Short mmCIF file of C-alpha atoms in Angstrom, two decimals:
data_model
loop_
_atom_site.label_atom_id
_atom_site.label_comp_id
_atom_site.label_asym_id
_atom_site.label_seq_id
_atom_site.Cartn_x
_atom_site.Cartn_y
_atom_site.Cartn_z
CA MET A 1 125.11 112.37 120.30
CA GLY A 2 123.43 109.45 118.56
CA LYS A 3 125.42 107.06 116.44
CA ILE A 4 124.11 105.67 113.13
CA VAL A 5 124.93 102.26 111.70
CA PHE A 6 123.33 102.04 108.26
CA VAL A 7 122.52 98.66 106.70
CA ILE A 8 121.46 98.63 103.04
CA GLY A 9 120.81 95.89 100.51
CA GLY A 10 118.31 94.51 98.06
CA ALA A 11 115.04 92.80 98.86
CA ARG A 12 115.51 89.54 100.81
CA SER A 13 119.27 90.17 100.96
CA GLY A 14 119.57 89.41 104.68
CA LYS A 15 119.90 93.03 105.75
CA SER A 16 117.25 92.83 108.51
CA LYS A 17 118.77 89.66 109.92
CA PHE A 18 122.22 91.26 109.94
CA ALA A 19 120.84 94.42 111.58
CA MET A 20 119.21 92.31 114.30
CA GLU A 21 122.52 90.53 114.93
CA LEU A 22 124.25 93.91 115.28
CA ALA A 23 121.57 95.10 117.71
CA LYS A 24 121.95 91.99 119.88
CA LYS A 25 125.72 92.59 120.11
CA GLU A 26 125.46 96.31 120.93
CA ALA A 27 123.25 96.47 124.03
CA LYS A 28 120.85 94.74 126.33
CA GLU A 29 117.98 97.14 125.75
CA VAL A 30 116.72 97.30 122.16
CA VAL A 31 113.88 99.38 120.77
CA TYR A 32 112.59 98.16 117.40
CA ILE A 33 110.80 100.73 115.25
CA ALA A 34 108.67 98.99 112.64
CA THR A 35 107.52 101.11 109.69
CA THR A 36 105.35 98.53 107.92
CA LEU A 37 101.64 99.02 107.32
CA ALA A 38 99.64 95.77 107.29
CA GLN A 39 97.60 96.48 104.16
CA ASP A 40 96.97 92.93 102.93
CA GLU A 41 97.18 89.30 104.07
CA GLU A 42 100.63 88.70 102.60
CA MET A 43 102.04 91.71 104.48
CA LYS A 44 100.32 90.61 107.70
CA LEU A 45 102.08 87.24 107.40
CA ARG A 46 105.44 88.96 106.83
CA ILE A 47 104.89 91.11 109.91
CA LYS A 48 104.07 88.04 112.03
CA LYS A 49 107.25 86.35 110.79
CA HIS A 50 109.33 89.43 111.67
CA ILE A 51 107.75 89.64 115.14
CA LYS A 52 108.54 85.97 115.82
CA SER A 53 112.17 86.49 114.78
CA ARG A 54 112.70 89.27 117.35
CA PRO A 55 113.73 88.59 120.94
CA LYS A 56 110.75 88.87 123.30
CA ASP A 57 112.41 91.53 125.46
CA TRP A 58 112.75 94.04 122.63
CA LYS A 59 110.31 96.93 122.84
CA THR A 60 108.47 97.49 119.55
CA ILE A 61 107.17 100.84 118.33
CA GLU A 62 105.03 100.85 115.20
CA GLU A 63 105.52 104.13 113.38
CA PRO A 64 104.78 104.15 109.65
CA LEU A 65 104.59 107.94 109.12
CA ASP A 66 106.56 110.04 111.66
CA LEU A 67 110.01 108.69 112.46
CA PRO A 68 111.39 111.99 113.82
CA ARG A 69 108.67 112.06 116.49
CA ALA A 70 109.12 108.38 117.35
CA ILE A 71 112.87 108.92 117.77
CA ARG A 72 112.41 112.00 119.98
CA ASN A 73 110.01 110.04 122.22
CA ILE A 74 112.53 107.30 123.11
CA LYS A 75 113.56 108.01 126.70
CA GLY A 76 116.55 106.84 128.68
CA LYS A 77 120.17 106.33 127.68
CA GLY A 78 122.33 103.71 126.04
CA LYS A 79 119.66 101.93 124.03
CA VAL A 80 119.98 100.45 120.60
CA VAL A 81 117.20 101.56 118.28
CA LEU A 82 116.68 99.41 115.20
CA ILE A 83 114.62 101.10 112.46
CA ASP A 84 113.30 98.59 109.92
CA CYS A 85 112.94 99.95 107.36
CA ILE A 86 113.41 103.30 105.62
CA THR A 87 112.08 101.89 102.34
CA LEU A 88 108.60 101.26 103.72
CA TYR A 89 108.65 104.53 105.64
CA ILE A 90 109.34 106.48 102.43
CA SER A 91 106.67 104.49 100.61
CA ASN A 92 104.10 105.22 103.34
CA VAL A 93 104.85 108.94 103.46
CA LEU A 94 105.01 109.26 99.67
CA LEU A 95 101.72 107.45 99.07
CA LYS A 96 100.00 109.58 101.71
CA GLY A 97 100.88 112.76 99.81
CA TYR A 98 100.95 111.56 96.20
CA SER A 99 98.31 111.91 93.52
CA GLU A 100 98.59 111.42 89.75
CA LYS A 101 96.66 114.68 89.44
CA LYS A 102 99.40 116.71 91.11
CA LYS A 103 101.38 119.06 88.93
CA PRO A 104 105.19 118.77 88.72
CA ARG A 105 105.60 121.78 91.04
CA GLU A 106 103.47 120.05 93.70
CA ILE A 107 105.42 116.83 93.25
CA ASN A 108 108.67 118.78 93.75
CA ARG A 109 107.29 120.19 97.01
CA LEU A 110 106.38 116.67 98.15
CA ASN A 111 109.89 115.48 97.23
CA ASP A 112 111.45 118.36 99.19
CA TRP A 113 109.19 117.77 102.19
CA ILE A 114 110.09 114.07 102.41
CA LEU A 115 113.80 114.91 102.22
CA GLU A 116 113.29 117.51 104.97
CA GLU A 117 111.70 114.76 107.08
CA ALA A 118 114.80 112.62 106.48
CA GLY A 119 116.92 115.53 107.71
CA LYS A 120 114.70 115.90 110.79
CA MET A 121 115.10 112.19 111.47
CA VAL A 122 118.90 112.53 111.38
CA SER A 123 118.70 115.62 113.62
CA ALA A 124 116.56 113.71 116.13
CA ILE A 125 119.10 110.87 116.09
CA ASN A 126 122.00 113.29 116.60
CA ALA A 127 120.19 114.81 119.60
CA SER A 128 119.65 111.41 121.23
CA PRO A 129 122.02 109.32 123.38
CA HIS A 130 121.26 106.08 121.55
CA ILE A 131 122.82 103.90 118.87
CA PHE A 132 120.62 103.65 115.77
CA ILE A 133 120.79 100.76 113.35
CA ILE A 134 118.85 101.78 110.26
CA VAL A 135 117.79 99.29 107.57
CA SER A 136 117.06 100.39 104.01
CA ASN A 137 116.84 98.94 100.53
CA GLU A 138 119.13 99.94 97.69
CA VAL A 139 116.61 100.54 94.91
CA GLY A 140 118.66 102.53 92.41
CA MET A 141 120.72 99.74 90.86
CA SER A 142 118.22 98.75 88.21
CA ILE A 143 116.49 100.16 85.15
CA VAL A 144 114.72 103.52 85.17
CA PRO A 145 111.12 102.94 86.29
CA GLU A 146 108.49 103.53 83.63
CA ASN A 147 105.99 105.55 85.68
CA ARG A 148 106.21 108.85 87.54
CA LEU A 149 105.43 107.49 91.02
CA ALA A 150 108.06 104.75 90.77
CA ARG A 151 110.69 107.22 89.50
CA LEU A 152 109.84 109.65 92.29
CA PHE A 153 110.09 106.87 94.88
CA ARG A 154 113.46 105.71 93.53
CA ASP A 155 114.83 109.26 93.47
CA ILE A 156 113.63 110.18 96.97
CA HIS A 157 114.85 106.86 98.31
CA GLY A 158 118.31 107.30 96.82
CA GLU A 159 118.62 110.82 98.21
CA THR A 160 117.38 109.68 101.63
CA ASN A 161 119.95 106.87 101.68
CA GLN A 162 122.63 109.46 100.91
CA ILE A 163 121.47 111.70 103.78
CA ILE A 164 121.62 108.77 106.18
CA SER A 165 124.95 107.41 104.94
CA ARG A 166 126.61 110.86 105.13
CA ASN A 167 125.65 110.97 108.80
CA ALA A 168 126.42 107.32 109.59
CA GLU A 169 129.45 106.18 111.50
CA SER A 170 129.41 102.96 109.51
CA VAL A 171 127.55 101.61 106.47
CA TYR A 172 127.11 97.95 105.52
CA MET A 173 125.92 96.62 102.17
CA VAL A 174 124.33 93.18 102.42
CA VAL A 175 124.23 90.95 99.34
CA ALA A 176 123.05 87.31 99.47
CA GLY A 177 123.31 87.32 103.26
CA ILE A 178 126.90 88.58 103.24
CA PRO A 179 127.48 91.97 104.89
CA THR A 180 130.34 94.13 103.60
CA LYS A 181 131.39 97.27 105.45
CA ILE A 182 131.60 100.10 102.90
CA LYS A 183 132.11 103.00 105.32
#
């Protein structure tokens, strides 16, 4: 059965760095699942910086839209799988299915589908023999967003974080580079 270590925090909080340190301590063989889409020059530079910060012997899988499948396809035993990050994964999946023209009922179906995908991801992890370190942002500690898409993103993200944390063996909150174990 897979084990989940969940690392959450705000933007630029040090959560990815902490997750990488955990991965280095856990095992020799690390699989890094990157969920980022390189949509502009700034994001391409961020991706290059992240790649340079990773050890060269880590295997990288780029999967912006189907984490359950990517997880099921990892073969072998005893690996550490670092997923960075759930925030961008949710954003990618949400934007693929979202339209301002959609009616509330359709938006509710999209919401439910994304949460089902989060459940499938956890099921795939539970069926695997690996340790998973999952990175995510905490986006619900601010004001209520003013537009529908931003509110939907915040709500789905918060519910997804809850699904992951319920199934995690341990949860760390990282603030200003300082990790605190909260579960």
